[in-house]
Coordinates of C-alpha atoms in Angstrom, one line a residue:
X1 CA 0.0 0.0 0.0
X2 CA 1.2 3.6 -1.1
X3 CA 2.0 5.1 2.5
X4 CA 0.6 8.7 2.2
X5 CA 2.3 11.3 4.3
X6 CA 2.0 11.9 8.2
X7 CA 2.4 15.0 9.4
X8 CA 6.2 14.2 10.2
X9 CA 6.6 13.4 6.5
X10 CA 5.1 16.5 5.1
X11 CA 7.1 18.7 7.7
X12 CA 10.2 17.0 5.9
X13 CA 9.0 18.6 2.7
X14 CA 9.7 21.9 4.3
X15 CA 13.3 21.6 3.8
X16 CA 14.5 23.9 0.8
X17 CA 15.0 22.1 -2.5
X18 CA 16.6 24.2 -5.3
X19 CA 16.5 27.1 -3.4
X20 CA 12.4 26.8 -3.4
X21 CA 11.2 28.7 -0.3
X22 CA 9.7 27.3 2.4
X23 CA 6.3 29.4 2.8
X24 CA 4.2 27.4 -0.2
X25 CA 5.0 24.1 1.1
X26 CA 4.2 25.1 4.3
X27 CA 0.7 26.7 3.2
X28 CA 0.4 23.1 1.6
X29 CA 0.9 21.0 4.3
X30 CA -1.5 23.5 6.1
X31 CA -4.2 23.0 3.8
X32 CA -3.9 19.2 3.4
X33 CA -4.1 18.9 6.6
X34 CA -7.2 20.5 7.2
X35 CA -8.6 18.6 3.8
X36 CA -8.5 21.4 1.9
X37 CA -7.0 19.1 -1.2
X38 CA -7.3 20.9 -4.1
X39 CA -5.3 24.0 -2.8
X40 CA -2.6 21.7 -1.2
X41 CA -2.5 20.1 -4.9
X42 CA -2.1 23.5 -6.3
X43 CA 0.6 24.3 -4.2
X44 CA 2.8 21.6 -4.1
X45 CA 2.3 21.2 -8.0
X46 CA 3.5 25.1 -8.2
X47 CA 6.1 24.3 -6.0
X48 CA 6.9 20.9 -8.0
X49 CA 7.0 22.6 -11.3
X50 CA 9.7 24.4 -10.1
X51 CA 11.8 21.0 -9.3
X52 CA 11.0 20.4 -5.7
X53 CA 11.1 16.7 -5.1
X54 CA 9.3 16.7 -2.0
X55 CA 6.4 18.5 -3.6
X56 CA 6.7 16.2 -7.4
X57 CA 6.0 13.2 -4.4
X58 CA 3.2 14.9 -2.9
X59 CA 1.9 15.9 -6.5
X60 CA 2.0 12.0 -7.3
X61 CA 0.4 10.8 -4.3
X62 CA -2.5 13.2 -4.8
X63 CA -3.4 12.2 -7.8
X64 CA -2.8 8.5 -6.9
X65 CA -5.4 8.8 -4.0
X66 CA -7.8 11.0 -6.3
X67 CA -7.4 13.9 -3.3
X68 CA -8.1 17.5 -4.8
X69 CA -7.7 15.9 -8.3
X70 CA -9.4 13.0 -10.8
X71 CA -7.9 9.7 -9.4
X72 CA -5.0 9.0 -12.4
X73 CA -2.6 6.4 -11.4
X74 CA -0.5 6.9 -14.6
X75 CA -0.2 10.7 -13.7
X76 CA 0.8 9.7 -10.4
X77 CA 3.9 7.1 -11.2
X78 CA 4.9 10.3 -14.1
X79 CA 5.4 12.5 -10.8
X80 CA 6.5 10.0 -8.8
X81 CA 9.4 9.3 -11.3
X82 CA 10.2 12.5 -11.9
X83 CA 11.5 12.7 -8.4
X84 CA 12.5 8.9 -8.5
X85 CA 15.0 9.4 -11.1
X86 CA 16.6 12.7 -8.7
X87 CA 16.7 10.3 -6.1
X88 CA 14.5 11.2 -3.6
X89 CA 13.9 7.6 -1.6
X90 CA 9.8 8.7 -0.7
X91 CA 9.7 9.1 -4.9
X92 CA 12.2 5.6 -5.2
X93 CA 9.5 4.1 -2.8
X94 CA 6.3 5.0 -4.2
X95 CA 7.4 4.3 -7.5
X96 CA 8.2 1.0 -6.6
X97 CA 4.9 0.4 -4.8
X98 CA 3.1 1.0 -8.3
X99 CA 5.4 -1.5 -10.3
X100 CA 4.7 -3.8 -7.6
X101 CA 1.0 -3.3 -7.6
X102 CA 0.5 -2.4 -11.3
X103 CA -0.7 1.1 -10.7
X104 CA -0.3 3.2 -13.3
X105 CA 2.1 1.1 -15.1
X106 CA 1.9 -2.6 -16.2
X107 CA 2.9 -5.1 -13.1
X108 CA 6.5 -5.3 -13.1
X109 CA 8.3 -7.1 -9.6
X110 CA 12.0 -6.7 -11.2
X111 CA 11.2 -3.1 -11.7
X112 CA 9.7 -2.6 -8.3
X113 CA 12.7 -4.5 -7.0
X114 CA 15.2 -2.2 -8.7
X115 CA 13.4 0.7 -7.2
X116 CA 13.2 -0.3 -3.5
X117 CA 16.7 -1.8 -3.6
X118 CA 17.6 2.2 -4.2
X119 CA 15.4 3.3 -2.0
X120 CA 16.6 1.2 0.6
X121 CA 20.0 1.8 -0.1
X122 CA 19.4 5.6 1.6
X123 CA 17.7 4.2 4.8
X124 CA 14.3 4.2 4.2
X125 CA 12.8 1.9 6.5
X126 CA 9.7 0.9 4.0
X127 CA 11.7 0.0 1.1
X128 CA 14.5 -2.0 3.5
X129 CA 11.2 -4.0 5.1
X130 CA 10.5 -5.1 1.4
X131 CA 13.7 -5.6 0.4
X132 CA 13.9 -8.0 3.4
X133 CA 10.4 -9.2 2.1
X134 CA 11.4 -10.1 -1.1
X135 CA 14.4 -11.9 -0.3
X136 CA 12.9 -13.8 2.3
X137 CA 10.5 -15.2 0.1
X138 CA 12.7 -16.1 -2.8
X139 CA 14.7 -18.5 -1.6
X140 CA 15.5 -20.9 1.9
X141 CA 19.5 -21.0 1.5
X142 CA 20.8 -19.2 4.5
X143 CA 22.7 -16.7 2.5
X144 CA 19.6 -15.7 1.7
X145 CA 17.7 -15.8 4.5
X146 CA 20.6 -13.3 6.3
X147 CA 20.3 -10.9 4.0
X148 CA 16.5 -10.7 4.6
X149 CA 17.4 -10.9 8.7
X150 CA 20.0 -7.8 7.5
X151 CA 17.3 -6.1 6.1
X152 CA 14.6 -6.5 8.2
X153 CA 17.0 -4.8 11.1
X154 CA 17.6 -1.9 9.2
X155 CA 13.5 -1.6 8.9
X156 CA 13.2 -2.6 12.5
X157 CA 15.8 0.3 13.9
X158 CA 14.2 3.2 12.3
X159 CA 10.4 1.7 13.9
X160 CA 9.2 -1.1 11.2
X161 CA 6.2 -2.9 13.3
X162 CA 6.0 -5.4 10.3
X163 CA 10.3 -5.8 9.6
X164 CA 10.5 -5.8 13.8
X165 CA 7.9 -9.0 14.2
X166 CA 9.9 -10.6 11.0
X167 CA 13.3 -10.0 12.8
X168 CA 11.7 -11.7 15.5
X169 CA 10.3 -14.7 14.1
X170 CA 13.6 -15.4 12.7
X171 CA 15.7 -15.0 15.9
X172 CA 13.5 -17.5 17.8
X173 CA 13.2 -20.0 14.5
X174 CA 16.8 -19.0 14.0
X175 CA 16.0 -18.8 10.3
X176 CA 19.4 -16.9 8.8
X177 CA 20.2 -15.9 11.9
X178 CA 21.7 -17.7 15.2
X179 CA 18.5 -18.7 17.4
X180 CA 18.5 -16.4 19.8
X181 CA 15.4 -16.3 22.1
X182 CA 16.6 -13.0 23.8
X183 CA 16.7 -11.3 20.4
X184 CA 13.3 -12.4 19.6
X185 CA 11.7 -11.0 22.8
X186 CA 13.4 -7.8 22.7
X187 CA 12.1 -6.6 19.5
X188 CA 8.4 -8.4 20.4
X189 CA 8.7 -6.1 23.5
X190 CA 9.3 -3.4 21.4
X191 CA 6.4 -4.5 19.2
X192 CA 4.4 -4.7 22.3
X193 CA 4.5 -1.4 23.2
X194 CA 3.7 0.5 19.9
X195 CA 1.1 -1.5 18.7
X196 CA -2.3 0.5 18.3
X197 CA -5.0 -1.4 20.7
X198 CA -7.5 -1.5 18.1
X199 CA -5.5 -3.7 16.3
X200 CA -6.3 -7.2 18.5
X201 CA -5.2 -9.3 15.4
X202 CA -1.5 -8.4 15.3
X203 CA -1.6 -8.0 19.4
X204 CA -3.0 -11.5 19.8
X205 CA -0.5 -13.3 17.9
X206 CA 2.6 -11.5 19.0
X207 CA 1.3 -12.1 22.6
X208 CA 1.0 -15.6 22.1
X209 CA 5.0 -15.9 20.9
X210 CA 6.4 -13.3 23.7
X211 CA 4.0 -15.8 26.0
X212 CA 6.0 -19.3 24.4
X213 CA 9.4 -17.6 24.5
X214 CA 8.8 -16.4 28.1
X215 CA 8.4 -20.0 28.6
X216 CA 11.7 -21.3 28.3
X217 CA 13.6 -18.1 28.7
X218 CA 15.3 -17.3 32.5
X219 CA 14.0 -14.2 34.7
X220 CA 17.2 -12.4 33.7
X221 CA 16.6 -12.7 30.1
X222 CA 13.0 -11.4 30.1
X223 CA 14.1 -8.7 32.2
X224 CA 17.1 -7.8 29.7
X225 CA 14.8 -8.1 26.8
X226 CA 12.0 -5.6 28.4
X227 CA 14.9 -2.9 29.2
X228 CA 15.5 -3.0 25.9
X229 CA 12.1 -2.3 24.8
X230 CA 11.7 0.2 27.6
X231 CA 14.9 2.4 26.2
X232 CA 14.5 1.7 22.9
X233 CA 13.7 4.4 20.2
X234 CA 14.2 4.5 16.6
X235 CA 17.1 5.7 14.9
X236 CA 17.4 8.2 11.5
X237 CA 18.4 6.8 8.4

């Protein structure tokens, strides 16, 4: 799924780009977040016109969510790859999200592959959790399978729920990794505490493996693993 931006993201878009000042993109994270759509589109497409990369992302995911504009997927992977192509990761992302779903161009995994693999390459935790994703599923030889564990713990550091409960699973099935049952609590722990409570599904199942590792892990190492959680906070690309 195409992540559209928080208000964190769009505060990132604030940062000059081609010496575009700051006060339209401002005004446009201002009105998107209050719904007004079509002037946030008309600003950040001003603003992307101009060569902002932050705003050429925005414009793309606009008009991929059909937000202040007709819905036109196409239109959305041409701004998208604008930005792509000037490397801005969010752009590298996105992109990759539409080759991988088929929006706006035809279906294409290589592709989306290529386009995550540079995205991921400049920290950004989406495109490593794929990355991981994608290697994880393509093959069981252990080279393999440590890659996707190296991935996955670049996703997980920066905040990755889904990279974090994959690094997991793999420490306690020591799948590419050395079983280690510590390791696997630590970042269910972490899991633990960040996950929304509405969502019961993903609570109940990562409650049932922290209750089976408990199980057969010492007081010492439960209490190691949950001042990890208890400290930890996720780290910049």
């Amino acid at each position: 799924m195409i992540r559209f931006p928080s208000v964190a993201a769009l505060v990132g878009a604030l940062i000059l780009a081609g010496g575009v000042a700051a006060g339209p993109l401002e005004d446009a994270k201002s009105a998107y977040d209050a719904g007004d759509y079509a002037r946030a589109l008309s600003l950040w497409r001003s603003q992307a016109q101009s060569g902002n990369l932050e705003a050429q992302d925005h414009v793309g995911l606009l008009y991929l969510a059909g937000q202040g504009v007709a819905k036109d997927d196409a239109e959305a992977v041409r701004w998208f790859r604008t930005a792509a192509q000037k490397g801005l990761a969010d752009a590298q992302f996105n992109l990759a999200e539409c080759y991988a779903a088929g929006r706006g161009v035809q279906k294409d995994p290589a592709m989306a592959s290529e386009w995550y693999a540079k995205a991921a390459k400049q920290g950004h935790a989406g495109a490593e959790y794929e990355m991981g994703l994608m290697v994880r599923t393509g093959a069981d030889l252990q080279g393999v399978l440590l890659e996707a564990a190296e991935w996955f713990k670049k996703a997980a550091d920066q905040g990755n729920i889904s990279a974090q409960i994959n690094l997991a699973v793999m420490f306690a099935d020591g799948q590419g990794v050395a079983k280690d049952d510590v390791e696997a609590l630590k970042w269910l722990d972490v899991v633990a505490r960040r996950l929304p409570d509405a969502d019961t599904t993903h609570r109940a199942a990562v409650d049932k493996i922290r209750a089976a590792l408990a199980a057969r892990m010492t007081p010492e190492q439960i209490g190691y693993a949950q001042g990890f959680a208890d400290k930890w906070e996720p780290s910049r690309p």
